[in-house]
mmCIF file of C-alpha atoms and ligand atoms in Angstrom:
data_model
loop_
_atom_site.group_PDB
_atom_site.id
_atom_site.type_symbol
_atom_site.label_atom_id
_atom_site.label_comp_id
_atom_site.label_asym_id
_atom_site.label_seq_id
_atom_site.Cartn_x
_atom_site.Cartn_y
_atom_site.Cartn_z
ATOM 1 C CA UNK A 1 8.236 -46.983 61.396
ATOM 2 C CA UNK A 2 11.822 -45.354 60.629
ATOM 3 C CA UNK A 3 12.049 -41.755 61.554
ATOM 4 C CA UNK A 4 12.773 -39.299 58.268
ATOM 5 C CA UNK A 5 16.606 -39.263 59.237
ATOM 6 C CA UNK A 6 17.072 -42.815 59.005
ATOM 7 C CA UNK A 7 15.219 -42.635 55.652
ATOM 8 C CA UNK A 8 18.106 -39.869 54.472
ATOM 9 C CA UNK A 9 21.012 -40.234 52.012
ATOM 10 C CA UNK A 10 24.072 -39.373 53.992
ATOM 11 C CA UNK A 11 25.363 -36.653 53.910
ATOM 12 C CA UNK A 12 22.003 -35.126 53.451
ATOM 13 C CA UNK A 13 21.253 -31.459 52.752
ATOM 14 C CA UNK A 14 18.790 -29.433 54.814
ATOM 15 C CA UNK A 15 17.272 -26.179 53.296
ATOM 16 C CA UNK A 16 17.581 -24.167 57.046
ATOM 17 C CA UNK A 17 14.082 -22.466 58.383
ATOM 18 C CA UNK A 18 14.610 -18.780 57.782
ATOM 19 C CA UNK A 19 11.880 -16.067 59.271
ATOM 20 C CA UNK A 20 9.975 -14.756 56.251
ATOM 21 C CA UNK A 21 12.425 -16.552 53.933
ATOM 22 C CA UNK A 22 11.205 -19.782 53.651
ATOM 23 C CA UNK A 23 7.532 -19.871 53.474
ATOM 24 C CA UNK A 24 5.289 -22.977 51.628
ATOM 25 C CA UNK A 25 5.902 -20.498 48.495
ATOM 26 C CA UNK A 26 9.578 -20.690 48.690
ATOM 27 C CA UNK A 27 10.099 -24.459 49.829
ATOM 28 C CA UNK A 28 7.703 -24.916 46.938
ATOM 29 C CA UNK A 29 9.897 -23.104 44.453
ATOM 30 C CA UNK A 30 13.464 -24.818 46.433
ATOM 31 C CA UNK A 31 12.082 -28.266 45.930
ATOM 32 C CA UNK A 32 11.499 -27.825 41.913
ATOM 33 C CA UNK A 33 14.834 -25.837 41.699
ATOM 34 C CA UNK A 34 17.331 -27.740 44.204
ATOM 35 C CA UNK A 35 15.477 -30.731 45.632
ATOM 36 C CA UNK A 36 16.909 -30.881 48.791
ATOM 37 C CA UNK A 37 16.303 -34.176 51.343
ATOM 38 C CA UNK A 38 15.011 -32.005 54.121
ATOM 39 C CA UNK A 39 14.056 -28.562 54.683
ATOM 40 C CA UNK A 40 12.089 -26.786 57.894
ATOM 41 C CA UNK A 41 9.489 -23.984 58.236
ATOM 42 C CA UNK A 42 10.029 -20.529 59.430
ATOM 43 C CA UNK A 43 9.754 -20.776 63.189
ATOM 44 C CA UNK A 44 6.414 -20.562 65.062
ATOM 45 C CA UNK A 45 5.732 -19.640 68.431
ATOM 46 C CA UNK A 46 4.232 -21.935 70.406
ATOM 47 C CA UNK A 47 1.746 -19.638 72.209
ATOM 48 C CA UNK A 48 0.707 -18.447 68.709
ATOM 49 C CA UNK A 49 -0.246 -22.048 68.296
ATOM 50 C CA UNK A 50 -2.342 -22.590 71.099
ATOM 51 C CA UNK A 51 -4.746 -21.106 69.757
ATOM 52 C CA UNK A 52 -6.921 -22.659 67.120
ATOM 53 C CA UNK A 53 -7.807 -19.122 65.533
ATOM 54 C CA UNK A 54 -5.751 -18.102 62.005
ATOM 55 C CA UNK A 55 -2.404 -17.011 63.890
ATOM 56 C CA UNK A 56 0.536 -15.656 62.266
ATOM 57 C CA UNK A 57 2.477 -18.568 64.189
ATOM 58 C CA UNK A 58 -0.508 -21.312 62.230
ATOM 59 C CA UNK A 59 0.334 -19.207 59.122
ATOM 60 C CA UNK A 60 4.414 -20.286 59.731
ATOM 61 C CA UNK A 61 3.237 -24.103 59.536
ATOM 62 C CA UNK A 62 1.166 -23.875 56.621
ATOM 63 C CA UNK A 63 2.745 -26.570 53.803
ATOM 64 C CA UNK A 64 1.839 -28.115 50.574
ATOM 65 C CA UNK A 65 2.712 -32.113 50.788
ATOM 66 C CA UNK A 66 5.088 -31.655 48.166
ATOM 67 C CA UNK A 67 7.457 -29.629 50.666
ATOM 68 C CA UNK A 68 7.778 -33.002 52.246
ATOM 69 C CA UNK A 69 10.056 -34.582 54.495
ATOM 70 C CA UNK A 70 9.284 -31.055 56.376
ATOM 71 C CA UNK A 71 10.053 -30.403 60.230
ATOM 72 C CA UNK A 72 7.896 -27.593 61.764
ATOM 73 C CA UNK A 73 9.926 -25.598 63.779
ATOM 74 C CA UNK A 74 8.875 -23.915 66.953
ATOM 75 C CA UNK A 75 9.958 -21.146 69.229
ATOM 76 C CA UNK A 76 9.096 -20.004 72.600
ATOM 77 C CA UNK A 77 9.709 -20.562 76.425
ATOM 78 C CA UNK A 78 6.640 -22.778 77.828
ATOM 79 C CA UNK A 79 6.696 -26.112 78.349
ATOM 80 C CA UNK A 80 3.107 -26.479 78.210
ATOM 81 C CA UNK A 81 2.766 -24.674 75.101
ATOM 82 C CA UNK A 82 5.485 -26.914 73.407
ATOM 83 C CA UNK A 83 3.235 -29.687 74.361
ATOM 84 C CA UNK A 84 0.030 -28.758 72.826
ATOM 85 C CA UNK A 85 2.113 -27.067 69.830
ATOM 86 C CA UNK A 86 3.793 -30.067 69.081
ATOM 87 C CA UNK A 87 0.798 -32.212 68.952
ATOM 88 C CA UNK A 88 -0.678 -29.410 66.499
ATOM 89 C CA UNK A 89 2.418 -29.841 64.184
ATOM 90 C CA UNK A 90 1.703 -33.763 64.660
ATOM 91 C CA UNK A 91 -1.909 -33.771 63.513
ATOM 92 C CA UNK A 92 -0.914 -31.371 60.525
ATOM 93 C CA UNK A 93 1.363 -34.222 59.342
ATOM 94 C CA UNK A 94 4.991 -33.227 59.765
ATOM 95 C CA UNK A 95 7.662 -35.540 59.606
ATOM 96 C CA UNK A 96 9.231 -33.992 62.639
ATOM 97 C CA UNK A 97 9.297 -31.191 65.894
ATOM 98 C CA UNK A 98 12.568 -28.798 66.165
ATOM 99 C CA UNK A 99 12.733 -26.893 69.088
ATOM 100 C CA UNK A 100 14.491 -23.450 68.443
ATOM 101 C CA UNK A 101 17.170 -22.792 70.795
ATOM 102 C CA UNK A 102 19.616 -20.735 68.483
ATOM 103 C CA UNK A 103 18.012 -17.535 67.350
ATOM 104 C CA UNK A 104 20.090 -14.235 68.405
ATOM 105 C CA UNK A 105 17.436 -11.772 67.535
ATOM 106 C CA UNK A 106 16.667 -9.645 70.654
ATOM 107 C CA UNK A 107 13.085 -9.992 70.996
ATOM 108 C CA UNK A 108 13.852 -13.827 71.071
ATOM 109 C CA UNK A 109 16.593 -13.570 73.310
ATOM 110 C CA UNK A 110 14.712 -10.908 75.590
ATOM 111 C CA UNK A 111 12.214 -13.579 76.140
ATOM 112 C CA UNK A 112 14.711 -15.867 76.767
ATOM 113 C CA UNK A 113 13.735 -18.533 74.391
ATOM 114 C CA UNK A 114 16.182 -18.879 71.516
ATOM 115 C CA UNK A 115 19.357 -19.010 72.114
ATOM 116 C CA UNK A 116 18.140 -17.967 75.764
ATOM 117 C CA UNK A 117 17.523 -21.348 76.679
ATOM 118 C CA UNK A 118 21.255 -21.765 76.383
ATOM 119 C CA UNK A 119 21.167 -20.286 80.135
ATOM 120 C CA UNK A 120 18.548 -21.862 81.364
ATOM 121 C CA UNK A 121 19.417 -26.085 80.718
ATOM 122 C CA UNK A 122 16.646 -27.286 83.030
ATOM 123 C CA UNK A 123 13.726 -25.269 81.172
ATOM 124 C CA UNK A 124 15.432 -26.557 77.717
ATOM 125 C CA UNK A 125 15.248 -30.028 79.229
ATOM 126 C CA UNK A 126 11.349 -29.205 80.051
ATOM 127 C CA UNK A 127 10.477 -28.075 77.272
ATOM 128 C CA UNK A 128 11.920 -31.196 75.436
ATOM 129 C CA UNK A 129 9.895 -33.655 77.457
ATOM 130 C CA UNK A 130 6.825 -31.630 76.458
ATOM 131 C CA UNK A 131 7.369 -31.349 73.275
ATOM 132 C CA UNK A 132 8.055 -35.037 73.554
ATOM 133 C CA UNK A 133 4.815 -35.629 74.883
ATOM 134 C CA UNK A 134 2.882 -33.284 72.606
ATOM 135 C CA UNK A 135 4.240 -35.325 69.861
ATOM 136 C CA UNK A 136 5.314 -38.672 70.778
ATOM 137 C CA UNK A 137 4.952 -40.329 67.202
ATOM 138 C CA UNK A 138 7.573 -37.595 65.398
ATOM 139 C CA UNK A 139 11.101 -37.325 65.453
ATOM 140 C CA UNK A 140 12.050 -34.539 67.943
ATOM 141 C CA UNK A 141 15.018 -32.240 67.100
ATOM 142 C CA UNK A 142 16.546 -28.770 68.579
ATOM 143 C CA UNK A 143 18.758 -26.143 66.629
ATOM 144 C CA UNK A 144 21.129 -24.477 68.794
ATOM 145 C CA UNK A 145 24.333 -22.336 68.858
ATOM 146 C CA UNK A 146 27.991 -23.259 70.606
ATOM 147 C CA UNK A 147 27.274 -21.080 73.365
ATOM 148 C CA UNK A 148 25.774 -18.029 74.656
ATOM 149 C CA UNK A 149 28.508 -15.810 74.972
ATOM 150 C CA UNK A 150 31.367 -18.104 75.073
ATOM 151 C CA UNK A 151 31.446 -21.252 72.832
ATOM 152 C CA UNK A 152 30.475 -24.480 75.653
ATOM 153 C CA UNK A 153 30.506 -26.980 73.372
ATOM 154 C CA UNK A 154 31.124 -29.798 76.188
ATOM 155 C CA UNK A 155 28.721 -28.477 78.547
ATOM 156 C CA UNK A 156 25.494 -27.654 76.854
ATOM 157 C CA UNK A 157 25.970 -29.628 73.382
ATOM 158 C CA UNK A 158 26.760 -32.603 75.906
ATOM 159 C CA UNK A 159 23.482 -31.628 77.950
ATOM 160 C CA UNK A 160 21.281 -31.486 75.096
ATOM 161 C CA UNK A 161 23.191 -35.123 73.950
ATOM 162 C CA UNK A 162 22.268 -36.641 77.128
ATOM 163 C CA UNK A 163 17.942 -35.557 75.833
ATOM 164 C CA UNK A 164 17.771 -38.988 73.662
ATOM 165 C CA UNK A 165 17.199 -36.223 70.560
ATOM 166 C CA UNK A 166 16.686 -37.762 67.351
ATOM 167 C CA UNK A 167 19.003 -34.938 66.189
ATOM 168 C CA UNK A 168 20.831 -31.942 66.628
ATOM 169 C CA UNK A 169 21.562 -29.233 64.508
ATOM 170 C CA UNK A 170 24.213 -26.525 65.752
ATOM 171 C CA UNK A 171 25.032 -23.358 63.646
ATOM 172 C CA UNK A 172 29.005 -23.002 64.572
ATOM 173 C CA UNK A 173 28.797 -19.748 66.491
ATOM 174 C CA UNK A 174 27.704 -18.190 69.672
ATOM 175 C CA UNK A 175 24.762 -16.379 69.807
ATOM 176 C CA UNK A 176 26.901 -13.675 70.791
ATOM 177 C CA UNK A 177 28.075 -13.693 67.303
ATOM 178 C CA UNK A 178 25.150 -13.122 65.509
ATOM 179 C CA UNK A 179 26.522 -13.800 61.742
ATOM 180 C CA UNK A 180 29.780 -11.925 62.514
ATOM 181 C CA UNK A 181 33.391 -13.649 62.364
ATOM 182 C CA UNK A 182 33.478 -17.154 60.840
ATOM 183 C CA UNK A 183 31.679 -20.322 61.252
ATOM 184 C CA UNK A 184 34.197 -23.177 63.627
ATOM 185 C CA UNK A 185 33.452 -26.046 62.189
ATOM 186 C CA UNK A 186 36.143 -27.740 64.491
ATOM 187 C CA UNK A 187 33.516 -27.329 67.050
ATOM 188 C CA UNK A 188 31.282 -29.512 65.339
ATOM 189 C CA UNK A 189 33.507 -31.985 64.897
ATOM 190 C CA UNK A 190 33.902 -31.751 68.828
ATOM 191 C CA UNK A 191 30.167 -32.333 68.599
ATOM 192 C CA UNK A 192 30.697 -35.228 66.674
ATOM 193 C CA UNK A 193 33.161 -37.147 68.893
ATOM 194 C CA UNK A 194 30.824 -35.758 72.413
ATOM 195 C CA UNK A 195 28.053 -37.836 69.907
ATOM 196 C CA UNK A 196 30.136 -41.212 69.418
ATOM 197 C CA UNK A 197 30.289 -40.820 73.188
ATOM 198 C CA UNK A 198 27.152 -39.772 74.788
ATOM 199 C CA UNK A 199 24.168 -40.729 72.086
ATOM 200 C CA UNK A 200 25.659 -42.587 69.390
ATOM 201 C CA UNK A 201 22.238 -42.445 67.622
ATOM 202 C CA UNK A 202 21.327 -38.666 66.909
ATOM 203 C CA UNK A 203 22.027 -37.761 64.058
ATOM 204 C CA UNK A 204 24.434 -34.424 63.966
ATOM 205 C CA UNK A 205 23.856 -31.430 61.321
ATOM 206 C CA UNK A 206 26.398 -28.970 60.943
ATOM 207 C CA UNK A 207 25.074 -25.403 59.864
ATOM 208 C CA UNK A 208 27.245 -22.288 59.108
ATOM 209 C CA UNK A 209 28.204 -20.627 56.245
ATOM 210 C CA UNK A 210 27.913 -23.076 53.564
ATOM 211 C CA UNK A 211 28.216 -21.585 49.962
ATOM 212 C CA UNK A 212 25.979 -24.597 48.200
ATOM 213 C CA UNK A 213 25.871 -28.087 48.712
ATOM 214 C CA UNK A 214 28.524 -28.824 46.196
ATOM 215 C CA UNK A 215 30.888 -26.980 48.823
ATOM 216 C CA UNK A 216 29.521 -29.044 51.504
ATOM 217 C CA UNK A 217 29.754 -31.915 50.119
ATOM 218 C CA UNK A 218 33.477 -31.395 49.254
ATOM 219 C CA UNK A 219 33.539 -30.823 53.487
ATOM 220 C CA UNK A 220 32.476 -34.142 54.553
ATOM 221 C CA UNK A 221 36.190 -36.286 54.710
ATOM 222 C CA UNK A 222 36.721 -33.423 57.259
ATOM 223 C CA UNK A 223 34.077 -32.623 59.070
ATOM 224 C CA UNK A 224 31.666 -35.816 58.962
ATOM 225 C CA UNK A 225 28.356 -34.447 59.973
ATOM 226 C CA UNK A 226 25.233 -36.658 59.292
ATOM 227 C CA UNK A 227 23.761 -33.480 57.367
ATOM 228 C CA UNK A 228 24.554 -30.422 55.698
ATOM 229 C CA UNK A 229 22.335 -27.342 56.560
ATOM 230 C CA UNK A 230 22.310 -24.135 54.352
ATOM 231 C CA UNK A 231 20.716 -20.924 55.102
ATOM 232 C CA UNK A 232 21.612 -17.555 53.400
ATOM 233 C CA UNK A 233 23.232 -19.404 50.445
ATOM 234 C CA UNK A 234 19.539 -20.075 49.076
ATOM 235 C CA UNK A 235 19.387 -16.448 48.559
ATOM 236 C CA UNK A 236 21.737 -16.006 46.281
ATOM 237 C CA UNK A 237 20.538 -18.922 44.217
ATOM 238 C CA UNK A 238 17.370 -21.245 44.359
ATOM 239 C CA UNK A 239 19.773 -23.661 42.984
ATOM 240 C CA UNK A 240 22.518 -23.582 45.887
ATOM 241 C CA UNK A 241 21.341 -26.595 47.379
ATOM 242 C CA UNK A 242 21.311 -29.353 44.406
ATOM 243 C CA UNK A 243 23.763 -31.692 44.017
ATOM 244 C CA UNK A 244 26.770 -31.215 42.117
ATOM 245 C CA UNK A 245 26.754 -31.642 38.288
ATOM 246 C CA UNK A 246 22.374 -31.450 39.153
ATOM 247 C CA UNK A 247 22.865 -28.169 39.744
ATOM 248 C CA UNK A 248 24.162 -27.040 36.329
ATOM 249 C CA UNK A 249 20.924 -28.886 34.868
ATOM 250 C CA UNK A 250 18.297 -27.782 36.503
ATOM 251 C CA UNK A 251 19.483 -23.994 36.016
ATOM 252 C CA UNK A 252 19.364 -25.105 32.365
ATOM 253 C CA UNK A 253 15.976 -26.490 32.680
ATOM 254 C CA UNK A 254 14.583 -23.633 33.963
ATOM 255 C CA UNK A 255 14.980 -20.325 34.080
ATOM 256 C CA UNK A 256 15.611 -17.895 36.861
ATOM 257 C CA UNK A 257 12.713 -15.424 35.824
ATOM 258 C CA UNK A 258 10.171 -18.561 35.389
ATOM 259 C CA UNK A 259 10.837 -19.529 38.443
ATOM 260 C CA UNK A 260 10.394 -16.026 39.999
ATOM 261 C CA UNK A 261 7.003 -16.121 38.751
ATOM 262 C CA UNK A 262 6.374 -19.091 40.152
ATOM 263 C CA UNK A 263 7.151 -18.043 43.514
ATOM 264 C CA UNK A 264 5.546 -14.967 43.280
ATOM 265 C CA UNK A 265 2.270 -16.453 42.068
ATOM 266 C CA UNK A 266 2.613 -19.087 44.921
ATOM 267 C CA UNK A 267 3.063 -16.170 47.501
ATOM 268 C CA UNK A 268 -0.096 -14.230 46.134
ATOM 269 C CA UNK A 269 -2.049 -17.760 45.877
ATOM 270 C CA UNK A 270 -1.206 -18.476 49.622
ATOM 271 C CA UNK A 271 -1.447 -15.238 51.404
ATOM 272 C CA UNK A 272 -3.604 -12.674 49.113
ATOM 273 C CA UNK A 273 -3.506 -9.772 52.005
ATOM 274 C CA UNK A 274 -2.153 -11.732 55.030
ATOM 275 C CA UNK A 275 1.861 -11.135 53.840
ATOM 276 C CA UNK A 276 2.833 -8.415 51.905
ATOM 277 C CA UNK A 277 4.617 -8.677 48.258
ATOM 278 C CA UNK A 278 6.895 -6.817 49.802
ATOM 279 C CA UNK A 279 9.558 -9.794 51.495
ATOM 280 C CA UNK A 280 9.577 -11.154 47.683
ATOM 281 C CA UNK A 281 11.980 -7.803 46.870
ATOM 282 C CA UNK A 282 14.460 -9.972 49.178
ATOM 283 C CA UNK A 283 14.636 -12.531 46.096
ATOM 284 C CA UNK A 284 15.421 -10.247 42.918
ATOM 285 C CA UNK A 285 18.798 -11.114 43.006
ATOM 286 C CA UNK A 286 18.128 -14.655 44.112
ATOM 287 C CA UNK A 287 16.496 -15.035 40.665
ATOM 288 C CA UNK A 288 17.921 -12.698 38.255
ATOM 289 C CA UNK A 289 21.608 -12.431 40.113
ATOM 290 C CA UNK A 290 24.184 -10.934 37.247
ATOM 291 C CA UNK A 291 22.033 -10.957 34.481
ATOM 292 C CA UNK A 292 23.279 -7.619 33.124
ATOM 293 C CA UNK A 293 20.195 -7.657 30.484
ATOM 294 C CA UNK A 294 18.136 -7.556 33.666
ATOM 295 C CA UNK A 295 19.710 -4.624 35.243
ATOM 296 C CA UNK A 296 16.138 -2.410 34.199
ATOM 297 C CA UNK A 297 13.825 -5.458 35.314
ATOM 298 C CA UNK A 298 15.378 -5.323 38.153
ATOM 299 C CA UNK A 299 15.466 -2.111 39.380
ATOM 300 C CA UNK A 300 11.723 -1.762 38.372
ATOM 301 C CA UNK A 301 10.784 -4.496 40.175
ATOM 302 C CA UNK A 302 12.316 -3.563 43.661
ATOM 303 C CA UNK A 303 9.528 -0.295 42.804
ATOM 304 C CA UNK A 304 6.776 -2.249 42.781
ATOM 305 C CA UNK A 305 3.737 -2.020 44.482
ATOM 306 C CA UNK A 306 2.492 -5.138 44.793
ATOM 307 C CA UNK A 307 2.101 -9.056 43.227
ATOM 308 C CA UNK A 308 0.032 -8.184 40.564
ATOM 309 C CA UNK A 309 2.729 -5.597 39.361
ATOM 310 C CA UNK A 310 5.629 -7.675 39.790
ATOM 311 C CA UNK A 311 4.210 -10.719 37.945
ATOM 312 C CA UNK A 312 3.089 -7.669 35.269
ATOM 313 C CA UNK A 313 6.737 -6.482 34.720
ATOM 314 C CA UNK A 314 8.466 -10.596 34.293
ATOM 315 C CA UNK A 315 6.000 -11.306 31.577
ATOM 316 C CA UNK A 316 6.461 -8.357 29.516
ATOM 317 C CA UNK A 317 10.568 -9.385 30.346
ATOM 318 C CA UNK A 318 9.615 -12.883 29.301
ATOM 319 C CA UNK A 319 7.942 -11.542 26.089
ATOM 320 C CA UNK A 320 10.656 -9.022 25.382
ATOM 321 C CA UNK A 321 12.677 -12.521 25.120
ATOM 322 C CA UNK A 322 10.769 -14.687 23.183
ATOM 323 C CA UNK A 323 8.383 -12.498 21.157
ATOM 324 C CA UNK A 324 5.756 -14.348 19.509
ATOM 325 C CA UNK A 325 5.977 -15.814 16.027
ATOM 326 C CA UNK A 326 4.684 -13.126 13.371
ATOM 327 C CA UNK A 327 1.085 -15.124 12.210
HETATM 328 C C1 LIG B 401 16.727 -13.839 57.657
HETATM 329 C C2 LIG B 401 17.055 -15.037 58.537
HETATM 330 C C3 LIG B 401 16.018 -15.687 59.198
HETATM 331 C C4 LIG B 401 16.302 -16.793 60.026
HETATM 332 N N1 LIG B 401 15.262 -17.432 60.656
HETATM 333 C C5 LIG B 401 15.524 -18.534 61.409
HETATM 334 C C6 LIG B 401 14.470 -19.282 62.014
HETATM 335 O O1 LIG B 401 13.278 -18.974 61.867
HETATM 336 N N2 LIG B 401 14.818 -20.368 62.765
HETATM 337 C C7 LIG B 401 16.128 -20.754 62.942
HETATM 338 O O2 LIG B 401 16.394 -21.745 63.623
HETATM 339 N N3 LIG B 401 17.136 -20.068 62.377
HETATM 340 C C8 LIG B 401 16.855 -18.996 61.608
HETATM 341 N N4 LIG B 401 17.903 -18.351 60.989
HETATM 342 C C9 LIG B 401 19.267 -18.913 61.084
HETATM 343 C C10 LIG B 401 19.529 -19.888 59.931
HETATM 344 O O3 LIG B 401 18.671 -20.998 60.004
HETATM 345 C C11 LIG B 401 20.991 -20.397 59.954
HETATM 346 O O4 LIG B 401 21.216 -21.049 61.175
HETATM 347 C C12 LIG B 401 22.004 -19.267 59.806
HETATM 348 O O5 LIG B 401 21.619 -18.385 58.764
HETATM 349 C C13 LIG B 401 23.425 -19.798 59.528
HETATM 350 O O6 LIG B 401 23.454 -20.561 58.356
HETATM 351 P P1 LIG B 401 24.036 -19.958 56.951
HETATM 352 O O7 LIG B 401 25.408 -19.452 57.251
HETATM 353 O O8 LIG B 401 23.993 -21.098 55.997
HETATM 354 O O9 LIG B 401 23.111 -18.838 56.582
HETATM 355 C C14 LIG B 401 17.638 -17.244 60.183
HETATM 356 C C15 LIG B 401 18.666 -16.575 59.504
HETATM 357 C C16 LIG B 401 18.395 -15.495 58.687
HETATM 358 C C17 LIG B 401 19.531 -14.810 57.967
#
């Protein structure tokens, strides 16, 4: 059977896994609002799912089919683990494995998994032939950075070419960088042409600060990836990863403030007391962005206390709206 990348448009667009960020609730929401071809979970360590009790790591791969194509994501530094996590994300029915080997965030990097693995090529090499053989039916992918400290495009984007990966996602900065400076997107386009060279069939995506897939999309004559991967952009609109003139339509089709509710009734439905309402404060302004009539909404919103509340103060907004008819 064709892998999910060979069943993408090109260039595709990838909703990027984000810790906390995208959850089922979310990918649930980004699918009605912006459709993308491919999106990822948050990423789930693999020790977390070696266990078959309720993990927070099991919680990170929980998905609705209608999230789908979906690639679980995983994170850690075992091979053995990657084996037996990747055959978990397998029987759940992903359409793919990515193996984590970008994240900056210190207790990652402390570990060194991450980006970490950037220093260590032979473990990242293990780990990839037991993820393999956790999972040998799925597509097998890794997210990664230029470098550690220094961008090495040559020598570790050419290592990880040389893994016969399906595909390879690089966010265009060291890890080093964290999200400061700009993204150097001629660096993936050295990716590209060590990919003509060295595995002519895995498929590249280029990540790093993308404003929406419109602006991507304008990109491609210059920097030819196979796919388009956007992160924060999806937080300052659900609709930042639709298609050009879609965009404008859906965002006509439905409102910002319906779709909050949505969410937040998804996020409530799927976790009750196992995640707080608390992460959905991130996505006021995702949903109700420059809307000076919802300055008040808003603010009392951010002062909520918990789903119940929050879903509480959009209807009465909704109402305030479109009151009902007199009778
Ligand atoms: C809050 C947050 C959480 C993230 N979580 C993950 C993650 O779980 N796995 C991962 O590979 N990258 C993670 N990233 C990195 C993004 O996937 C992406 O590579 C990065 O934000 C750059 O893309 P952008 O400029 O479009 O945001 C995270 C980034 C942010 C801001």
């Amino acid at each position: 059977m064709r892998s999910v990348y060979q069943r993408l448009p090109r260039p595709f667009i990838a909703a990027a896994p984000m810790d906390d960020i995208t959850d089922t609730a979310f990918r649930r929401v980004l699918r009605q609002a912006s459709a993308p071809d491919l999106m990822y979970t948050e990423f789930a360590w693999v020790k977390g799912l070696c266990s078959s009790k309720p993990t927070r790591s099991r919680d990170r791969l929980r998905f609705h089919p209608e999230e789908r194509p979906l690639i679980a994501q995983l994170w850690g530094r075992d091979p053995e683990a990657f084996e037996r996590a990747a055959a978990v994300a397998e029987q759940l029915g992903f359409d793919g494995v990515d193996i984590n080997m970008g994240c900056s965030v210190r207790k990652v990097l402390k570990r060194g998994a991450g980006a970490g693995l950037i220093a260590t090529p032979e473990l990242a090499a293990a780990i990839i032939s037991a993820a393999r053989r956790g999972a040998p039916s799925l597509p097998l992918s890794v997210k990664t950075r230029l470098g550690l400290t220094e961008p090495r495009v040559a020598e570790w984007c050419g290592f990880l070419l040389r893994q016969d990966l399906a595909a390879l996602c690089v966010h265009a900065r060291t890890a080093a960088q964290g999200y400061g400076g700009d993204a150097d997107w001629e660096a993936i386009n050295e990716v590209l042409a060590l990919r003509d060279r060295l595995a002519p069939e895995t498929v590249i995506v280029g990540n790093g600060d993308l404003a929406s897939a419109g602006s991507a999309l304008q990109l491609h004559p210059r920097y030819p990836v196979d796919g388009f991967m956007i992160g924060r952009a999806m937080l300052q609109s659900p609709f930042a990863l639709s298609r050009g003139p879609e965009a404008s339509q859906r965002a006509v089709e439905v409102s910002g403030l319906e779709l909050y509710r949505r969410h937040i009734t998804l996020h409530r439905e799927t976790w009750r007391e196992r995640r707080s309402a608390g992460v959905l404060k991130r996505f006021v302004r995702t949903y109700l962005a420059g809307a000076p009539e919802y300055a008040e909404l808003r603010r009392a919103l951010l002062l909520s206390r918990d789903h119940d509340d929050m879903l509480a103060l959009i209807s009465r907004a909704q109402t305030q709206q479109n009151p009902p008819l007199p009778a």
